[in-house]
């Protein structure tokens, strides 16, 4: 029976198509329209290719837009229109949101942060901690999914604001803005910068990334969202891999033809425009934008803990799927590692590098250096992720090419 089931031609049984549709609705919480790409295009492309607000003045969905408008007004005279954006819901995440916002403000006081708050508890904690509570977006009517993540980013880009996405299981230790530069530079300033696997130059991670507010990135995010809507069982990161052609052995031309990305007569290209990937690069993910070594592709270069700007823990991952449970002692004691790091940072009287006026001896906001003292408990938790890598011969910078292998490098 099992073999017959695996070999079954599901196309012959319409009930499975109906099941997939119900599964899509359940995944997106019955909150999204499913009238095709044309409707999505109508939502994200108004005049000049910019998103449109809902027409109804009384719409609950519209409440979140006041935070975007307040942010745009705040940045109207800024030399660079850049803001961080994240999202939050549930009491567990909301209770540490206050610490998270305080840590960002301490490390990067000039960086505005907009939070998509999907429930009352997250909205309350956000407003209690933020120096600009108007940037706490009342997104209770928005779906609690990555579609809202992409939609929020798209709104920022449409307002001419560069968007720095930060998951709330990241910890900001120093101002990330000076380090928003590509790992390998050809002199061109990329429109997109992604954190990547520590041993790779192109295995992107959608937990930390920067998109510049240019038409090409707006169109890219719209296509990203449209592909994600077609894949309710997938994730925004897997969809990003598909869009960038990063799966090993992937025939991008075949995918582009199937998804209607390039053919001007195809429905998706007619609605959103023919797809053209903006220029993009990788952030330094072995030092400045590192991921916990709880995942095999993470890690911090030995001796570089003081250089960390953003540290991405894997707290959204199921514990049983982590290869290296570095913080299992904390979990057994009922302690949230993200919260412990945030509390350690905020309890220190010594400013961390890049935060506030004191950026360290010989440092500056333009070229900060990691010489300030770091609380010993914070340093110990971070150093658990220190590691080394085997260089890949003939590869750029000795780093793995995601299009050739899923396997992360070893010590």
Coordinates of C-alpha atoms in Angstrom, one line a residue:
X1 CA 0.0 0.0 0.0
X2 CA 2.7 2.5 0.9
X3 CA 4.5 2.0 -2.4
X4 CA 1.2 2.5 -4.3
X5 CA 0.5 5.6 -2.3
X6 CA 4.0 7.1 -3.1
X7 CA 3.6 6.4 -6.8
X8 CA 0.0 7.7 -7.0
X9 CA -0.9 10.2 -9.6
X10 CA -2.5 12.8 -7.4
X11 CA -3.6 14.9 -10.4
X12 CA -6.3 12.3 -11.1
X13 CA -7.8 12.9 -7.6
X14 CA -9.3 16.4 -7.3
X15 CA -9.8 15.9 -3.6
X16 CA -6.1 16.4 -3.0
X17 CA -6.2 19.7 -4.7
X18 CA -9.1 20.7 -2.4
X19 CA -7.0 19.5 0.6
X20 CA -4.1 21.7 -0.6
X21 CA -6.4 24.7 -0.9
X22 CA -7.7 24.2 2.7
X23 CA -4.1 23.7 3.9
X24 CA -3.1 27.0 2.2
X25 CA -6.0 28.8 4.0
X26 CA -5.1 27.3 7.3
X27 CA -1.4 28.2 7.0
X28 CA -2.3 31.8 6.2
X29 CA -5.0 31.9 8.9
X30 CA -8.0 32.5 6.5
X31 CA -6.9 36.2 6.2
X32 CA -5.5 36.4 2.7
X33 CA -7.3 36.8 -0.6
X34 CA -6.7 34.1 -3.2
X35 CA -7.8 35.7 -6.5
X36 CA -4.4 35.2 -8.2
X37 CA -1.3 37.3 -8.8
X38 CA -3.3 40.1 -10.4
X39 CA -4.9 40.9 -7.0
X40 CA -1.5 40.8 -5.3
X41 CA -0.2 43.2 -7.9
X42 CA -3.2 45.5 -7.3
X43 CA -2.3 45.5 -3.6
X44 CA 1.5 46.2 -4.0
X45 CA 1.5 48.4 -7.0
X46 CA -0.2 51.7 -7.1
X47 CA 1.1 54.7 -9.1
X48 CA 4.8 54.4 -9.7
X49 CA 4.8 50.8 -8.5
X50 CA 4.3 51.6 -4.9
X51 CA 2.0 49.8 -2.4
X52 CA -1.5 51.2 -1.9
X53 CA -3.2 51.6 1.4
X54 CA -6.7 50.0 1.9
X55 CA -9.4 52.3 0.7
X56 CA -11.6 51.9 3.8
X57 CA -10.7 54.6 6.3
X58 CA -12.1 52.4 9.1
X59 CA -10.2 49.3 8.2
X60 CA -8.5 47.7 11.2
X61 CA -5.7 46.7 8.7
X62 CA -5.1 50.4 8.2
X63 CA -4.1 51.0 11.9
X64 CA -0.5 49.8 11.2
X65 CA 0.1 52.4 8.6
X66 CA 0.2 55.2 11.1
X67 CA 3.5 53.8 12.4
X68 CA 5.0 53.8 8.9
X69 CA 3.8 57.4 8.4
X70 CA 5.3 58.4 11.7
X71 CA 8.6 56.8 10.9
X72 CA 8.7 58.4 7.4
X73 CA 8.1 61.8 9.0
X74 CA 10.8 61.2 11.6
X75 CA 13.3 60.3 8.9
X76 CA 12.3 63.1 6.5
X77 CA 15.4 65.1 7.1
X78 CA 17.8 62.3 8.0
X79 CA 21.0 62.0 5.9
X80 CA 20.2 58.4 5.3
X81 CA 16.6 57.1 5.4
X82 CA 17.2 53.7 7.1
X83 CA 15.2 51.8 9.7
X84 CA 15.2 48.4 11.3
X85 CA 12.0 46.4 11.2
X86 CA 10.9 43.3 13.0
X87 CA 7.6 41.5 14.1
X88 CA 6.4 40.1 17.3
X89 CA 3.5 38.2 18.9
X90 CA 2.8 35.9 21.9
X91 CA 3.7 36.6 25.5
X92 CA 7.0 34.7 25.5
X93 CA 8.4 36.9 22.8
X94 CA 6.6 40.0 23.9
X95 CA 8.1 40.0 27.4
X96 CA 11.6 40.1 26.0
X97 CA 10.7 42.6 23.3
X98 CA 11.2 45.4 25.8
X99 CA 14.8 44.2 26.5
X100 CA 15.4 43.7 22.8
X101 CA 14.4 47.3 21.9
X102 CA 16.4 48.7 24.8
X103 CA 19.5 46.7 23.6
X104 CA 19.1 48.1 20.1
X105 CA 18.7 51.6 21.4
X106 CA 21.8 51.2 23.5
X107 CA 24.0 49.8 20.7
X108 CA 22.6 52.0 17.9
X109 CA 20.8 55.0 19.3
X110 CA 20.4 56.6 15.9
X111 CA 18.7 53.6 14.4
X112 CA 14.9 53.8 14.2
X113 CA 13.0 50.5 14.8
X114 CA 9.5 49.7 13.6
X115 CA 7.8 46.7 15.2
X116 CA 4.9 44.9 13.6
X117 CA 2.8 43.9 16.7
X118 CA 0.3 41.1 16.0
X119 CA -1.4 41.0 19.4
X120 CA -2.3 43.3 22.3
X121 CA 0.5 42.0 24.6
X122 CA 3.3 42.7 22.1
X123 CA 1.8 46.1 21.3
X124 CA 1.8 46.9 25.1
X125 CA 5.3 45.8 25.7
X126 CA 6.6 47.6 22.6
X127 CA 5.0 50.9 23.6
X128 CA 6.4 50.6 27.1
X129 CA 10.0 50.3 25.9
X130 CA 10.2 52.3 22.7
X131 CA 11.5 55.8 22.8
X132 CA 9.2 56.3 19.8
X133 CA 6.0 54.4 20.7
X134 CA 4.5 55.6 17.5
X135 CA 6.8 53.2 15.7
X136 CA 4.9 50.3 17.3
X137 CA 2.6 49.2 14.5
X138 CA -0.8 48.0 15.5
X139 CA -0.8 45.0 13.1
X140 CA -3.4 42.9 15.0
X141 CA -5.4 42.6 11.8
X142 CA -2.4 41.4 9.8
X143 CA -1.7 37.7 9.3
X144 CA 0.9 36.3 11.7
X145 CA 3.1 35.0 8.9
X146 CA 6.0 35.9 6.7
X147 CA 3.7 37.5 4.3
X148 CA 3.4 40.4 6.8
X149 CA 7.1 40.5 7.1
X150 CA 7.4 41.0 3.3
X151 CA 4.5 43.4 3.3
X152 CA 6.0 45.5 6.0
X153 CA 9.3 45.7 4.2
X154 CA 7.6 46.6 1.0
X155 CA 5.8 49.5 2.7
X156 CA 9.1 50.8 4.0
X157 CA 10.7 50.6 0.6
X158 CA 7.8 52.4 -1.0
X159 CA 8.3 55.3 1.5
X160 CA 12.0 55.6 0.3
X161 CA 13.3 54.0 3.5
X162 CA 16.1 51.4 3.4
X163 CA 14.9 48.3 5.4
X164 CA 17.1 46.4 7.8
X165 CA 15.2 43.2 8.8
X166 CA 16.1 41.8 12.2
X167 CA 14.5 38.7 13.7
X168 CA 13.7 39.1 17.4
X169 CA 15.9 36.1 18.3
X170 CA 18.8 38.3 17.2
X171 CA 20.9 40.2 19.8
X172 CA 22.3 43.6 18.7
X173 CA 25.6 44.2 20.5
X174 CA 26.9 47.2 18.5
X175 CA 25.7 49.6 15.8
X176 CA 25.3 47.4 12.7
X177 CA 25.1 50.3 10.3
X178 CA 28.9 50.7 9.7
X179 CA 29.1 47.0 8.8
X180 CA 26.4 47.0 6.2
X181 CA 28.8 46.3 3.4
X182 CA 29.4 43.3 1.2
X183 CA 31.9 40.6 2.2
X184 CA 33.4 40.8 -1.3
X185 CA 33.2 44.2 -3.0
X186 CA 33.7 45.0 -6.7
X187 CA 33.2 48.7 -6.0
X188 CA 29.5 48.6 -6.7
X189 CA 27.1 49.2 -3.8
X190 CA 24.6 46.3 -3.8
X191 CA 20.9 46.9 -3.5
X192 CA 20.5 43.9 -1.2
X193 CA 22.8 42.5 1.6
X194 CA 22.0 39.1 3.3
X195 CA 23.5 37.3 6.2
X196 CA 24.8 34.0 5.0
X197 CA 25.9 30.6 6.4
X198 CA 29.3 31.2 8.1
X199 CA 31.2 28.9 5.7
X200 CA 29.5 30.2 2.6
X201 CA 29.4 33.3 0.4
X202 CA 25.8 32.9 -0.9
X203 CA 23.7 30.6 1.4
X204 CA 21.4 33.4 2.5
X205 CA 19.6 33.6 5.8
X206 CA 16.4 35.7 5.9
X207 CA 16.7 36.5 9.6
X208 CA 19.0 39.5 9.0
X209 CA 19.2 41.4 5.7
X210 CA 19.2 44.9 4.2
X211 CA 17.2 46.1 1.2
X212 CA 17.8 49.5 -0.3
X213 CA 14.8 51.6 -1.3
X214 CA 15.1 51.4 -5.0
X215 CA 12.5 50.2 -7.6
X216 CA 14.3 47.0 -8.3
X217 CA 14.1 45.8 -4.7
X218 CA 10.4 46.7 -4.4
X219 CA 9.6 44.6 -7.5
X220 CA 11.8 41.8 -6.0
X221 CA 9.9 41.7 -2.7
X222 CA 6.6 41.7 -4.6
X223 CA 7.7 38.7 -6.6
X224 CA 9.1 37.1 -3.4
X225 CA 5.7 37.5 -1.7
X226 CA 3.8 36.1 -4.8
X227 CA 5.9 33.0 -4.8
X228 CA 5.5 32.6 -1.1
X229 CA 1.7 32.8 -1.4
X230 CA 1.9 29.9 -3.9
X231 CA 3.8 27.8 -1.4
X232 CA 1.9 27.8 1.9
X233 CA 3.9 24.9 3.3
X234 CA 7.2 26.6 2.6
X235 CA 9.0 29.5 4.3
X236 CA 10.1 32.9 3.2
X237 CA 13.7 31.7 3.3
X238 CA 13.1 28.7 1.1
X239 CA 11.2 30.9 -1.3
X240 CA 14.1 33.3 -1.3
X241 CA 16.5 30.4 -2.2
X242 CA 14.3 29.6 -5.2
X243 CA 14.1 33.2 -6.4
X244 CA 17.9 33.6 -6.2
X245 CA 18.5 30.3 -7.8
X246 CA 20.5 28.9 -4.9
X247 CA 19.4 25.3 -4.7
X248 CA 22.1 22.8 -5.7
X249 CA 21.6 21.6 -9.3
X250 CA 18.7 24.0 -9.8
X251 CA 17.7 24.8 -13.4
X252 CA 16.7 28.4 -12.9
X253 CA 15.5 28.8 -16.5
X254 CA 13.0 26.0 -16.0
X255 CA 11.8 27.5 -12.7
X256 CA 11.5 30.9 -14.3
X257 CA 9.5 29.5 -17.2
X258 CA 7.2 27.5 -14.8
X259 CA 6.6 30.5 -12.5
X260 CA 6.2 33.1 -15.2
X261 CA 9.1 35.2 -14.0
X262 CA 10.6 36.4 -17.2
X263 CA 8.1 36.0 -20.0
X264 CA 6.3 39.3 -20.4
X265 CA 3.2 37.5 -21.5
X266 CA 3.0 35.3 -18.4
X267 CA 0.5 36.2 -15.7
X268 CA 3.1 37.0 -12.9
X269 CA 5.3 39.1 -15.2
X270 CA 2.3 41.0 -16.6
X271 CA 1.2 41.8 -13.0
X272 CA 4.5 42.5 -11.4
X273 CA 6.8 43.1 -14.3
X274 CA 9.5 40.7 -15.7
X275 CA 11.8 39.6 -12.9
X276 CA 15.2 41.0 -12.6
X277 CA 17.3 40.2 -9.6
X278 CA 18.8 43.3 -8.0
X279 CA 22.5 43.4 -7.2
X280 CA 23.2 41.7 -3.9
X281 CA 26.0 40.6 -1.6
X282 CA 26.8 38.8 1.6
X283 CA 27.3 40.3 5.0
X284 CA 30.3 39.1 7.1
X285 CA 28.7 36.2 8.9
X286 CA 31.8 34.9 10.6
X287 CA 32.3 38.1 12.7
X288 CA 29.9 41.0 12.4
X289 CA 26.6 39.2 11.6
X290 CA 27.0 35.7 13.0
X291 CA 24.6 32.9 13.7
X292 CA 24.8 30.5 16.7
X293 CA 26.8 27.4 16.2
X294 CA 23.8 25.4 17.4
X295 CA 23.3 25.1 13.7
X296 CA 26.1 23.4 11.7
X297 CA 26.3 26.4 9.3
X298 CA 26.7 28.9 12.1
X299 CA 29.6 30.0 14.2
X300 CA 31.9 32.9 15.1
X301 CA 35.5 33.1 14.0
X302 CA 37.8 32.3 16.9
X303 CA 38.9 35.5 18.7
X304 CA 36.3 37.7 16.9
X305 CA 33.6 37.8 19.6
X306 CA 34.4 41.5 20.3
X307 CA 33.6 42.3 16.6
X308 CA 30.1 41.0 16.8
X309 CA 27.4 43.4 15.7
X310 CA 24.3 41.2 15.4
X311 CA 24.2 37.6 16.8
X312 CA 21.4 35.4 15.6
X313 CA 20.4 32.7 18.0
X314 CA 18.2 29.8 16.7
X315 CA 15.4 30.1 19.3
X316 CA 12.7 29.7 16.7
X317 CA 14.0 26.3 15.7
X318 CA 12.8 23.0 17.3
X319 CA 15.3 22.1 20.0
X320 CA 15.5 18.5 18.8
X321 CA 16.6 19.5 15.3
X322 CA 19.7 21.5 16.5
X323 CA 23.0 19.7 15.8
X324 CA 24.9 21.4 18.7
X325 CA 22.6 22.3 21.6
X326 CA 25.1 24.8 23.1
X327 CA 22.5 26.4 25.4
X328 CA 20.8 23.2 26.7
X329 CA 21.9 24.0 30.2
X330 CA 20.0 27.3 30.1
X331 CA 16.9 25.6 28.6
X332 CA 17.0 22.9 31.3
X333 CA 17.0 25.6 33.9
X334 CA 14.1 27.4 32.2
X335 CA 16.2 30.3 31.0
X336 CA 15.7 31.9 27.6
X337 CA 19.3 32.4 26.1
X338 CA 18.1 35.4 24.1
X339 CA 16.8 37.0 27.3
X340 CA 19.9 36.1 29.3
X341 CA 22.2 37.8 26.7
X342 CA 19.9 40.9 26.6
X343 CA 19.9 41.1 30.4
X344 CA 23.7 40.8 30.5
X345 CA 24.2 43.5 28.0
X346 CA 21.8 45.9 29.6
X347 CA 23.1 45.3 33.1
X348 CA 26.6 46.3 32.2
X349 CA 27.8 49.8 33.0
X350 CA 30.4 49.6 30.3
X351 CA 29.2 50.8 26.8
X352 CA 29.6 48.1 24.1
X353 CA 31.5 49.1 20.9
X354 CA 29.5 51.4 18.7
X355 CA 26.9 52.3 21.3
X356 CA 26.4 55.8 22.4
X357 CA 29.1 58.4 22.6
X358 CA 31.9 56.1 23.9
X359 CA 32.8 53.7 21.1
X360 CA 36.1 52.6 22.4
X361 CA 39.7 53.8 22.4
X362 CA 40.6 54.6 18.8
X363 CA 37.1 53.8 17.5
X364 CA 34.5 55.9 15.8
X365 CA 31.0 55.4 14.4
X366 CA 32.5 55.4 11.0
X367 CA 35.2 52.8 11.8
X368 CA 34.3 51.3 15.2
X369 CA 36.6 48.6 16.8
X370 CA 35.7 46.0 19.3
X371 CA 38.0 47.0 22.2
X372 CA 35.4 48.0 24.8
X373 CA 34.9 45.6 27.6
X374 CA 32.1 43.1 27.3
X375 CA 30.3 41.6 30.4
X376 CA 32.0 38.3 31.2
X377 CA 28.7 36.3 31.2
X378 CA 27.8 37.7 27.8
X379 CA 31.3 36.9 26.4
X380 CA 31.1 33.3 27.8
X381 CA 27.7 32.6 26.1
X382 CA 28.9 34.1 22.8
X383 CA 32.2 32.2 22.9
X384 CA 30.4 28.9 22.9
X385 CA 29.8 29.5 19.2
X386 CA 33.5 30.1 18.3
X387 CA 34.8 27.7 15.7
X388 CA 37.0 27.2 12.7
X389 CA 36.3 26.2 9.1
X390 CA 37.9 24.2 6.3
X391 CA 38.5 26.4 3.2
X392 CA 37.0 25.3 -0.1
X393 CA 39.7 25.2 -2.7
X394 CA 39.1 27.5 -5.6
X395 CA 36.0 29.1 -4.2
X396 CA 35.7 32.9 -3.5
X397 CA 37.3 33.5 -0.2
X398 CA 37.6 29.8 0.4
X399 CA 33.8 29.7 1.1
X400 CA 31.2 27.2 0.1
X401 CA 28.9 27.8 -2.9
X402 CA 25.3 27.0 -2.0
X403 CA 24.5 26.1 -5.5
X404 CA 26.9 23.1 -5.3
X405 CA 26.3 21.7 -1.8
X406 CA 24.0 21.8 1.2
X407 CA 26.8 20.5 3.4
X408 CA 28.2 23.0 5.9
X409 CA 32.0 23.1 6.4
X410 CA 33.6 21.4 9.4
X411 CA 36.3 22.3 11.8

